[in-house]
Coordinates of C-alpha atoms in Angstrom, one line a residue:
Chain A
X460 CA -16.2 8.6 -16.3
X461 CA -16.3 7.7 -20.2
X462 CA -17.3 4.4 -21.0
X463 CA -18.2 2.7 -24.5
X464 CA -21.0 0.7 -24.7
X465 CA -19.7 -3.1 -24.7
X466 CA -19.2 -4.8 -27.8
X467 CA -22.7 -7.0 -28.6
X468 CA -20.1 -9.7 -30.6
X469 CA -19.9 -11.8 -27.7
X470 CA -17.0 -13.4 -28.5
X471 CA -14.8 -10.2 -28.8
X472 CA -15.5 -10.0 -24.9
X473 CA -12.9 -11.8 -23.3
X474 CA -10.4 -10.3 -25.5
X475 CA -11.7 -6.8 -24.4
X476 CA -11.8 -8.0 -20.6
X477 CA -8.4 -9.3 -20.8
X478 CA -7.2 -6.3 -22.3
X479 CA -9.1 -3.6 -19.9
X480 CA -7.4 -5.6 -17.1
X481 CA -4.1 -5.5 -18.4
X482 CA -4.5 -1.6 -19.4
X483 CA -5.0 -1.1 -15.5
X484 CA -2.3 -3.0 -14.7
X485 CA 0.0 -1.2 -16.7
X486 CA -1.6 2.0 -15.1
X487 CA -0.8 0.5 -11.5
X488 CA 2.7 -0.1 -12.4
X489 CA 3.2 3.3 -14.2
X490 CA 1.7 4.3 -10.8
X491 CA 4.4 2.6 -8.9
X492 CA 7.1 3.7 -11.0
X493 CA 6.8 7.1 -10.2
X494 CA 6.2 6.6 -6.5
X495 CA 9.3 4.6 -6.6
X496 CA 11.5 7.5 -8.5
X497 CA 10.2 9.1 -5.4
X498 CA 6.7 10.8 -6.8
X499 CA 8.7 13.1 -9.5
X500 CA 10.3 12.2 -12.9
X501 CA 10.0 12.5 -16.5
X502 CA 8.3 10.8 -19.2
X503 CA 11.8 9.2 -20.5
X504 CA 12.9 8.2 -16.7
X505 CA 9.2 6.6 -16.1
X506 CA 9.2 5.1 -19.9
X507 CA 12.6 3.5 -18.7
X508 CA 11.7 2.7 -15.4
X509 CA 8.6 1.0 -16.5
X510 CA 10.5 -0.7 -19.5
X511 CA 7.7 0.6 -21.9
X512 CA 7.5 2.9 -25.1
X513 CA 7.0 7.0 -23.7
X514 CA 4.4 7.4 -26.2
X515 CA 1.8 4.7 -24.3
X516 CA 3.4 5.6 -20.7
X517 CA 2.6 9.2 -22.2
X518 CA -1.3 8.1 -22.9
X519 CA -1.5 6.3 -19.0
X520 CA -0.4 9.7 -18.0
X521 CA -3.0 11.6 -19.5
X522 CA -5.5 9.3 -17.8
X523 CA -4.1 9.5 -14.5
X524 CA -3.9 13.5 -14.9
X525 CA -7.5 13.5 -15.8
X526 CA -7.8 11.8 -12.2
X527 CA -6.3 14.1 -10.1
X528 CA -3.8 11.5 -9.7
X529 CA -0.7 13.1 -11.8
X530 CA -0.1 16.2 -12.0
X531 CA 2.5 18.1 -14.8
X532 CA 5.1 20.2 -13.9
X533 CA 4.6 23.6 -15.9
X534 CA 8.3 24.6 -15.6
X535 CA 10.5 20.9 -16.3
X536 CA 7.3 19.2 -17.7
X537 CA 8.0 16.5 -15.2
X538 CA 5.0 14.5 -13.8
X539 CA 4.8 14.0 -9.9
X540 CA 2.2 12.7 -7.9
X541 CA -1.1 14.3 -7.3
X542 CA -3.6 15.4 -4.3
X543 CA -5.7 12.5 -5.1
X544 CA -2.8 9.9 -5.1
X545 CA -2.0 11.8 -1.3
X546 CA -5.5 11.3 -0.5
X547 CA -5.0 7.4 -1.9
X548 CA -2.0 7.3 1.0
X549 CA -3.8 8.6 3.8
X550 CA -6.7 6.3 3.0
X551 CA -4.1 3.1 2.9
X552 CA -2.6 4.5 6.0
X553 CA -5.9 4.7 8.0
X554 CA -5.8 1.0 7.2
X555 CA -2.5 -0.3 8.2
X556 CA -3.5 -1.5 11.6
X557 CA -1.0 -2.6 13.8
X558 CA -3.3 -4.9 15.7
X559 CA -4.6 -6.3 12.2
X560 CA -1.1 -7.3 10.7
X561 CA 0.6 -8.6 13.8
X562 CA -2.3 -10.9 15.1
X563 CA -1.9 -13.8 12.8
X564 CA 1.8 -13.8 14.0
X565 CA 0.7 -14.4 17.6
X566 CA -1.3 -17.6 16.7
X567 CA 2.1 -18.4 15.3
X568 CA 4.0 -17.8 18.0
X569 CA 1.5 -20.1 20.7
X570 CA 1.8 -22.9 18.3
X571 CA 5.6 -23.1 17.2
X572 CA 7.0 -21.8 20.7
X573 CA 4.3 -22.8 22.7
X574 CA 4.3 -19.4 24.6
X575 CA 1.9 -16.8 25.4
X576 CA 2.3 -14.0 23.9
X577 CA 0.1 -10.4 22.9
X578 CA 0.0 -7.2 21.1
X579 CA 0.1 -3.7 23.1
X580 CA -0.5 -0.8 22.0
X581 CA -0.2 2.6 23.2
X582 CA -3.6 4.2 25.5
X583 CA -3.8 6.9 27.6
X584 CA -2.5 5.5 30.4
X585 CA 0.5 3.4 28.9
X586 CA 1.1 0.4 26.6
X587 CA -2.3 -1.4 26.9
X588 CA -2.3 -5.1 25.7
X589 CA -4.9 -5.2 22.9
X590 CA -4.5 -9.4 21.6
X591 CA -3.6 -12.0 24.2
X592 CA -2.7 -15.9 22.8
X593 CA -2.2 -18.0 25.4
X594 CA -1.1 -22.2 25.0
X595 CA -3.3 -24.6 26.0
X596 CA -1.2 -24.7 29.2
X597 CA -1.2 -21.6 30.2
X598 CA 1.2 -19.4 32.8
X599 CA -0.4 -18.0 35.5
X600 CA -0.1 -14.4 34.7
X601 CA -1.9 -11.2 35.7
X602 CA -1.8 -9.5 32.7
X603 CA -5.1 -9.8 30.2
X604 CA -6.6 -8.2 26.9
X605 CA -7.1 -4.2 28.3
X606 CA -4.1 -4.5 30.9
X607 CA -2.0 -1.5 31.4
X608 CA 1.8 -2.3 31.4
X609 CA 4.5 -0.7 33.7
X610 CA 6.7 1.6 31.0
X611 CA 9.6 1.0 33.4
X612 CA 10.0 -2.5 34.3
X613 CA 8.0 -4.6 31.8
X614 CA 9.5 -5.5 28.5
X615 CA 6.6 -4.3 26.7
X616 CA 6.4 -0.9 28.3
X617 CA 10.4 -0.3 27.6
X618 CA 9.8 -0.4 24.0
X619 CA 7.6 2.2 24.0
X620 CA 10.1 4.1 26.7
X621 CA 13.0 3.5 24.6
X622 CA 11.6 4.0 20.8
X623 CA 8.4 6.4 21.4
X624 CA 10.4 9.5 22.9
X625 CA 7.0 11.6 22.9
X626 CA 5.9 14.1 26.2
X627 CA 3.1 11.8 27.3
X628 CA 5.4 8.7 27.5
X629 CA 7.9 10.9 29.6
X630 CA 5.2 11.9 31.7
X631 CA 4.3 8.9 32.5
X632 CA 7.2 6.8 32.9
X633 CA 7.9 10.2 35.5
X634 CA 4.9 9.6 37.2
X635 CA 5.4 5.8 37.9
X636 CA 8.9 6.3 38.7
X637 CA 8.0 8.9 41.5
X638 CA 5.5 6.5 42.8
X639 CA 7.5 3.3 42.7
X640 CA 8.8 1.5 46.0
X641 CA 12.3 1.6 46.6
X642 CA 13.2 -2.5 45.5
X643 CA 11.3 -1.6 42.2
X644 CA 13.6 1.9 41.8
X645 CA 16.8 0.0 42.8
X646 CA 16.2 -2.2 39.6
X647 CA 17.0 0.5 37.9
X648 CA 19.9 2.9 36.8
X649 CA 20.5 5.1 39.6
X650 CA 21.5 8.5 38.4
X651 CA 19.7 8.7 34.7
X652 CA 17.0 5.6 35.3
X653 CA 14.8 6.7 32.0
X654 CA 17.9 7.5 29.7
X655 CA 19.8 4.1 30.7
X656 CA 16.9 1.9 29.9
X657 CA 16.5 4.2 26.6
X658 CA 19.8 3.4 25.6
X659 CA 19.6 -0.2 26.4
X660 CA 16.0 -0.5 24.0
X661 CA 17.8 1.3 21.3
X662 CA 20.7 -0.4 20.8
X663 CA 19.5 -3.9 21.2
X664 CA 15.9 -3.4 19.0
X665 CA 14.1 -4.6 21.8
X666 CA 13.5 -5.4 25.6
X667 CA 14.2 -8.6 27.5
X668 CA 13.1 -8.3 31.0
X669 CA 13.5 -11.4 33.8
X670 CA 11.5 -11.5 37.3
X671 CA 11.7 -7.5 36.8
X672 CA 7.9 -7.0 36.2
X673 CA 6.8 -10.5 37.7
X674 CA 7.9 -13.1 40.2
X675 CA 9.0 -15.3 38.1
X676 CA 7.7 -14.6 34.7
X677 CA 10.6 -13.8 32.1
X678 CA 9.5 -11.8 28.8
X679 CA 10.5 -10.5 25.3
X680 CA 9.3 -7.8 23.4
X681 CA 9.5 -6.3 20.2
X682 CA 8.7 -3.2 18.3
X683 CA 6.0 -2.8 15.9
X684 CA 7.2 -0.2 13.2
X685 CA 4.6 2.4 11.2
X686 CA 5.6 4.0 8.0
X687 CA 6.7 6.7 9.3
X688 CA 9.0 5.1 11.6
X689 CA 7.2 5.3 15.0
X690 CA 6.6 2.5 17.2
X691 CA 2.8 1.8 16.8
X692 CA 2.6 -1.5 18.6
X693 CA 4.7 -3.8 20.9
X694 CA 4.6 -8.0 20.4
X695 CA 5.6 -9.6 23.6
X696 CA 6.3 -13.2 24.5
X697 CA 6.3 -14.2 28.4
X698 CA 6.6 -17.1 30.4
X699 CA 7.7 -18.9 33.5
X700 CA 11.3 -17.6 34.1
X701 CA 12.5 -21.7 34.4
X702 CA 10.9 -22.7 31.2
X703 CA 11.5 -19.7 29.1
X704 CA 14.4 -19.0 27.0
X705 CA 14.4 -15.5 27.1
X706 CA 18.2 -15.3 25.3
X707 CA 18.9 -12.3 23.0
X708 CA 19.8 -15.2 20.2
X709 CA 17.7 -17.8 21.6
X710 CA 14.4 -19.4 19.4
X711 CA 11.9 -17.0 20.6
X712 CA 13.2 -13.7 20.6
X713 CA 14.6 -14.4 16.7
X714 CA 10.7 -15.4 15.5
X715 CA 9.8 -13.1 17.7
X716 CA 11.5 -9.7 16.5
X717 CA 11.3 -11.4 12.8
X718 CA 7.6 -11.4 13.1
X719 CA 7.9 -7.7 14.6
X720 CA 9.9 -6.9 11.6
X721 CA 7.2 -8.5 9.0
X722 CA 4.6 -6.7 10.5
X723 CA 6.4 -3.8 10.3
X724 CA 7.2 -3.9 6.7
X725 CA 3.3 -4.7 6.1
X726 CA 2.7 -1.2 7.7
X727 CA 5.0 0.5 5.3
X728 CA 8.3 0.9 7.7
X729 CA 11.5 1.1 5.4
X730 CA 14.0 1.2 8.0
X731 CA 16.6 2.1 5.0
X732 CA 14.4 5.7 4.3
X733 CA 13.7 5.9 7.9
X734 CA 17.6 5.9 8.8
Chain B
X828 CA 3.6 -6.9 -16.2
X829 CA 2.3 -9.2 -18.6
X830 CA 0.6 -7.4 -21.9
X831 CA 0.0 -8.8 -25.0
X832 CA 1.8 -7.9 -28.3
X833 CA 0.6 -4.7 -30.2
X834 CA -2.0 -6.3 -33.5
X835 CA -0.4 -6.3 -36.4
X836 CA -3.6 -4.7 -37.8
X837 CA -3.0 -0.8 -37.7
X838 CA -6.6 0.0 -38.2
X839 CA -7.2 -1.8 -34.7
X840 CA -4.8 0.6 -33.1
X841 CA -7.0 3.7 -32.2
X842 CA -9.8 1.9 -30.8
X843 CA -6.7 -0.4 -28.5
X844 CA -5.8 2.8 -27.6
X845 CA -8.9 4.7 -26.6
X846 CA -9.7 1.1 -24.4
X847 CA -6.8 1.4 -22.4
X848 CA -6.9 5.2 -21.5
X849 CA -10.4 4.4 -20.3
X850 CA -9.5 1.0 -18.8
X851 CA -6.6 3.0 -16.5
X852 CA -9.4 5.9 -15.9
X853 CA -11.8 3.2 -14.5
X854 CA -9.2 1.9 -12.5
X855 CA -7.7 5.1 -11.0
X856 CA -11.4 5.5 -10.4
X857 CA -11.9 2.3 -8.6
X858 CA -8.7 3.1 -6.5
X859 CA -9.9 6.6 -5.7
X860 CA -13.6 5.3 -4.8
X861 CA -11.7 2.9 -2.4
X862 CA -10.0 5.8 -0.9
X863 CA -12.8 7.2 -0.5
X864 CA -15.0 5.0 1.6
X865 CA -12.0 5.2 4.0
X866 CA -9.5 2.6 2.2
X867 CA -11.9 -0.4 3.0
X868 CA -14.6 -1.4 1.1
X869 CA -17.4 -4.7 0.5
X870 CA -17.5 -4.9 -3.7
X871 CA -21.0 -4.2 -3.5
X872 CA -20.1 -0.6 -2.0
X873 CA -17.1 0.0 -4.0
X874 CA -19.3 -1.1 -7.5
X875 CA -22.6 1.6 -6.4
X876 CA -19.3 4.5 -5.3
X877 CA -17.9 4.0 -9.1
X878 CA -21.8 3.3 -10.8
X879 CA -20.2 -0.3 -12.2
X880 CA -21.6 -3.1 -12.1
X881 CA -19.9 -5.6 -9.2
X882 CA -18.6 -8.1 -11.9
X883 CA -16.2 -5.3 -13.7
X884 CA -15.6 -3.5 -10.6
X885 CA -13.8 -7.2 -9.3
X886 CA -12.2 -7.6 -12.4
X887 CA -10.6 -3.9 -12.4
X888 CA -9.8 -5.3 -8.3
X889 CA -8.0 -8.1 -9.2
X890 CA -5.5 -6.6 -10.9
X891 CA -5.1 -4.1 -8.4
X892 CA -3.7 -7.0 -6.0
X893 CA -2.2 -8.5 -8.3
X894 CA -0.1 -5.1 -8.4
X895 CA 0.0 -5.0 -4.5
X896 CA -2.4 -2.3 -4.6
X897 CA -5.2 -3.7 -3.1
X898 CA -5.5 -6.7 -0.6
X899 CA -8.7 -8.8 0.3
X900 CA -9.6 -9.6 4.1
X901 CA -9.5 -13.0 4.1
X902 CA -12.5 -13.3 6.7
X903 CA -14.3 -10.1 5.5
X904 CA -13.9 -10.9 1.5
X905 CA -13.6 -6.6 1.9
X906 CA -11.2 -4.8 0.0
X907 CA -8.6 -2.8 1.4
X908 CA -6.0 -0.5 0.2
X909 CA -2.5 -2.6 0.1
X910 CA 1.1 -1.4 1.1
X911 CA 1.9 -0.1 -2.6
X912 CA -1.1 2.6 -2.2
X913 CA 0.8 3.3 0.9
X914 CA 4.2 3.8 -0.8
X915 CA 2.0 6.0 -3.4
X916 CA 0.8 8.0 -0.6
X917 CA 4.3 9.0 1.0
X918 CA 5.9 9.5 -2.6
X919 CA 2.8 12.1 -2.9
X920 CA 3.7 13.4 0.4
X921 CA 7.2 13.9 -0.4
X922 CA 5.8 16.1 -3.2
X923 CA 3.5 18.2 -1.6
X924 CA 5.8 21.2 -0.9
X925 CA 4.5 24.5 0.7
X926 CA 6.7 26.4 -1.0
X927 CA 5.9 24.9 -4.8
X928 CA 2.3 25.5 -3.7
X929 CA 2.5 29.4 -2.2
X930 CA 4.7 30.2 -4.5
X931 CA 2.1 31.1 -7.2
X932 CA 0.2 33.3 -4.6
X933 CA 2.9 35.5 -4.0
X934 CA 2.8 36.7 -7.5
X935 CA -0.8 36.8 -7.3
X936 CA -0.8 38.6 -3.9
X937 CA 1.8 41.1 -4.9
X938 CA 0.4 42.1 -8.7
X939 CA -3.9 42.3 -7.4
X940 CA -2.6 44.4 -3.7
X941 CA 0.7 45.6 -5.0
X942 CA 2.1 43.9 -1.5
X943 CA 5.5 43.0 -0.2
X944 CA 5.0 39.3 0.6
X945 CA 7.4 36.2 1.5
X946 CA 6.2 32.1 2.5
X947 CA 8.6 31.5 5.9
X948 CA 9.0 28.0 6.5
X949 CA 10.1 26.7 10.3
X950 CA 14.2 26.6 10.6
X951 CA 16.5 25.2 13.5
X952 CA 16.5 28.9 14.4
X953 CA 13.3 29.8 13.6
X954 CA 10.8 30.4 10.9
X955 CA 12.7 31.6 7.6
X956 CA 12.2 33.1 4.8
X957 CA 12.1 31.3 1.8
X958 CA 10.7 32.9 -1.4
X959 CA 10.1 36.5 -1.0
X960 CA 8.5 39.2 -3.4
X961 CA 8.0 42.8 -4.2
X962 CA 6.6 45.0 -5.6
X963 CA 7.8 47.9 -8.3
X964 CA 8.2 50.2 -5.4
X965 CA 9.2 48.4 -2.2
X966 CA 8.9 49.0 1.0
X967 CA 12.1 49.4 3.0
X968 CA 12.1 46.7 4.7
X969 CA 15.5 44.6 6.9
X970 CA 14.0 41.3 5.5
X971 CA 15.2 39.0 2.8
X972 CA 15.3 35.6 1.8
X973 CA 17.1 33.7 5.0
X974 CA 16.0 36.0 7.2
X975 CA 14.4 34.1 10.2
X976 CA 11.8 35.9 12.1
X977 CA 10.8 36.7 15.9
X978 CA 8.5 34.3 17.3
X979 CA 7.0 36.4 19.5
X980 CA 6.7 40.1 17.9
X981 CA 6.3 39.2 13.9
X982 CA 3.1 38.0 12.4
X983 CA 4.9 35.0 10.6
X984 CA 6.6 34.1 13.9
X985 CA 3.6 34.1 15.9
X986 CA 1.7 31.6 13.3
X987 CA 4.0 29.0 14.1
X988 CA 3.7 29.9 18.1
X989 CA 0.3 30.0 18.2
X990 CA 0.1 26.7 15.7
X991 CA 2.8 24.7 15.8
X992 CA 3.0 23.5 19.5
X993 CA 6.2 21.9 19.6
X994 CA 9.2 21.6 21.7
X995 CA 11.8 23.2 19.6
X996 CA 8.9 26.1 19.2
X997 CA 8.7 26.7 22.9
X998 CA 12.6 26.5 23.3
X999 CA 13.4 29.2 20.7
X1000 CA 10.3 30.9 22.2
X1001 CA 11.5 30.9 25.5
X1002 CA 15.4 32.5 24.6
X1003 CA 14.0 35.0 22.5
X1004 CA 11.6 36.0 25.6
X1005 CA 14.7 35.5 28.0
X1006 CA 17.0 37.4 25.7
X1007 CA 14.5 40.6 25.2
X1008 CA 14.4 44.0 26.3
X1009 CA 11.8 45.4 28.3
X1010 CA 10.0 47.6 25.9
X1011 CA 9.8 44.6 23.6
X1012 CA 8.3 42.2 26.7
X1013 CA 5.5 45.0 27.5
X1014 CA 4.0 44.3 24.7
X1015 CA 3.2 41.2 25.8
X1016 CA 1.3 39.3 28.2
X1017 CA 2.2 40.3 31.5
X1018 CA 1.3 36.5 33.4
X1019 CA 1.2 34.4 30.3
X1020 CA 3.0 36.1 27.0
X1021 CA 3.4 33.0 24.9
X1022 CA -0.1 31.5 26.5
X1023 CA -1.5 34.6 25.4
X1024 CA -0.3 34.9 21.9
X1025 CA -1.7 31.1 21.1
X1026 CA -4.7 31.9 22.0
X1027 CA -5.3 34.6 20.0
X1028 CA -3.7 33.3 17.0
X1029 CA -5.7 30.5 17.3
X1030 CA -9.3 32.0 17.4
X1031 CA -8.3 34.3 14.5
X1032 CA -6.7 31.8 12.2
X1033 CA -4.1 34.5 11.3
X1034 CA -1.5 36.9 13.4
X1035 CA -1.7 40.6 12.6
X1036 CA 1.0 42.8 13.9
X1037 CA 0.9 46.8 13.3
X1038 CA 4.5 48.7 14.3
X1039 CA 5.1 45.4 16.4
X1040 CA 8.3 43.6 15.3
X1041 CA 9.4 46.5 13.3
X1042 CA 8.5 50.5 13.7
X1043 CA 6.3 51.6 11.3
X1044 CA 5.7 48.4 9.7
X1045 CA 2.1 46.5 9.4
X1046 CA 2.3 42.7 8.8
X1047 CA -0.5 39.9 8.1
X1048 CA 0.4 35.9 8.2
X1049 CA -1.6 33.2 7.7
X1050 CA -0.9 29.6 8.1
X1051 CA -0.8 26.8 5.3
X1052 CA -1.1 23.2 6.5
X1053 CA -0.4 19.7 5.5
X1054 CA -2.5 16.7 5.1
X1055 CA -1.6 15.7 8.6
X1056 CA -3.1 19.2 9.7
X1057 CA 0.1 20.5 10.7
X1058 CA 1.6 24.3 9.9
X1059 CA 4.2 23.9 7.3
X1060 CA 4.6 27.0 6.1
X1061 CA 3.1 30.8 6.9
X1062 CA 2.2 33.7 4.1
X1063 CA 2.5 37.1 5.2
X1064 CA 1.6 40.0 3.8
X1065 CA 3.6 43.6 5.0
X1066 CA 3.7 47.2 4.1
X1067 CA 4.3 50.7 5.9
X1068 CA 1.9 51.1 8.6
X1069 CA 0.1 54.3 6.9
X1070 CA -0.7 52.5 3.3
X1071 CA -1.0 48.9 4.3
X1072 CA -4.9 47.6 5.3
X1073 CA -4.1 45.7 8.2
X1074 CA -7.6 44.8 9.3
X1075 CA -8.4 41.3 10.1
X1076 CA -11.9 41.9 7.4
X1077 CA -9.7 44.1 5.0
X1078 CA -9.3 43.1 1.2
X1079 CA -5.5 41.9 2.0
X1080 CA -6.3 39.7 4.8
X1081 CA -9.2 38.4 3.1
X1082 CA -7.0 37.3 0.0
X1083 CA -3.9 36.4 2.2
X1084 CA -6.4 34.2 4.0
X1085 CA -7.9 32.7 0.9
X1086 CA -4.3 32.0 -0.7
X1087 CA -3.3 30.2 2.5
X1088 CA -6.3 28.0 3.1
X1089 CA -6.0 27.0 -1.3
X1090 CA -2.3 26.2 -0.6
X1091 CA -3.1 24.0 1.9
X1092 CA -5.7 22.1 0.4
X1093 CA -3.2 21.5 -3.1
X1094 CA -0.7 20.1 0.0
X1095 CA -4.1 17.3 1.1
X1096 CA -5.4 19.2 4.0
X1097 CA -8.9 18.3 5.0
X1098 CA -10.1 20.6 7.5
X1099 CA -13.4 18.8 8.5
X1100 CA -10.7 15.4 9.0
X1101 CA -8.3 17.3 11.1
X1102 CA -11.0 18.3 13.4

């Protein structure tokens, strides 16, 4: 990397500080400009898009090209995104963390609604709660940070029945149904159990289960969205079936999903591309 | 964006100029440094990746979050990469084409070995040929651009057999084994033919078929991958069985090999990661 020395004038070096930040702002927003035109476009398009002259978006080009970050198309001499701006993604992605971006929501959740709630994600065994907020009055539940859920008759685990149609989910959502009791299977769809509660899940964006998993405990959950459109997380809110509105339009399952829905968007899920 | 107006003072112009290139270098560097420490980085580390000193380093940061770029832990003071790195990364993705990449190689492969050669990407039917080329004098050969190959008795097919272990794979897999005659199934695996074929795909990195999938034809495939370490595309090599080198240590399946494996590092694969 290339650096002149720093001017000794000490009073040209706010001016110079100001400008470097702004020249690598403008190369951030060049940046996003062509991952916007969707990683591919030419100079006039990206001069347009970034509403700047093509002869400096030309010179932020050649720097980023230099990087690894742009590369030139030898045929259209269009410009389109580079290994190193791939390498950039996968870093970023390594970093959206379910768990992270959802857990401030669950602290909101106790204290506006008053209700516990948690974060599960997927483990080896099923949809393993990861964060658990409880209110200072808590319900009396079973379930606790490391609990496997039930992918059949908790809300939680139906999330990850209904939206993540992978083999291992199957498989185990197979095995628990083979080794259920027969009240626990007659809560279920009798001649396509799996499909019907898939259905249900997909068309209503999440899972509302009452006294199915618990006695008496009612609960809502939510899916957590990736970038690439996979569920990577469930947020749940339970409580006791009495004083719990579990109502698809009720108070808590709107904050609910719409805190599902910001954390997915902090993860990078466009539902629109996704579609 | 804010940026100040261009000085009125011409003379100032070319040192401006020279600035901002380097300010957007030592950015794209700082955002590549991040990326590099995994996406997640103190300023200390980030300032001794780049060789800055911590104060410019934070300056060159604080526009990247100001651009959405970058995002501080609030508890950690750590930098992370942000959502629009994210939105980089897929745009990058959405560029990184197997065919664009191979596509150079084939030219390569068939002017330095004088080769037939084609990149097959996987179809709904199966993998297809996509870019094909020949040389002066071709081999007569029933393949052409479109033409989608056996899984289980041609070189490209077994690539994405032994490599791509998928669903839709196994399906096709399975009708073409159902659907064959039994000359074609003896040349299989007698307990396990599609078991069999993975294996040995996978401990070569490469199929090789000799009068196989057609008589008198000899064919060598290797995979490319992506930066999530799946196949996306094979590159096979073919010629009559007589004057084509078909051994796994032979000059063509040494260069087939080396094309593949540059391919898919242009398309972000890391080896040593996917491991």
């Amino acid at each position: 990397m290339t650096q002149t020395a720093a001017p000794s004038d000490s009073a040209a070096r706010p001016r110079e500080r100001r400008q470097r930040v702004q020249a690598a702002e403008t190369g951030m927003a060049v940046l996003k400009a062509l991952a916007r035109l969707g990683g591919r476009a030419s100079l006039t398009a990206l001069a347009t898009e970034v509403d700047e002259q093509p002869s400096k978006v030309h010179r932020y080009l050649v720097s980023m090209i230099e990087a690894g970050i742009v590369v030139q198309d030898s045929g259209s001499g269009h410009y389109r995104l580079g290994l190193e701006a791939l390498y950039i993604g996968l870093a970023a992605m390594r970093q959206a963390d379910p768990i992270r971006v959802a857990e401030p929501a669950l602290v909101r959740l106790r204290e506006q609604l008053g209700v516990t709630c948690f974060i599960a994600v997927m483990g080896n065994k099923g949809p393993t709660i990861v964060r658990f907020e409880e209110p200072g009055l808590p319900v009396t539940v079973n379930v606790r940070v490391g609990s496997v859920m039930s992918l059949l008759w908790s809300a939680t685990g139906r999330v990850f029945l209904g939206l993540q149609d992978d083999a291992q989910v199957r498989r185990l959502a197979l095995e628990e149904l083979d080794g259920a009791d027969a009240a626990s299977r007659a809560a279920l769809d009798a001649h396509d159990p799996l499909g019907a509660l898939q259905r249900e899940v997909r068309a209503a964006g999440c899972s509302i289960v009452i006294d199915t998993n618990l006695k008496g405990i009612s609960a809502i959950s939510a899916p957590i969205f990736n970038h690439a459109g996979q569920v990577c997380g469930a947020l749940t809110a339970l409580g006791t079936t009495g004083g719990f509105d579990a109502a698809a339009q009720g108070p808590i399952a709107i904050a609910l999903l719409a805190e599902a829905r910001a954390a997915s968007r902090e993860l990078g899920y466009q539902p629109a591309r996704a579609a």
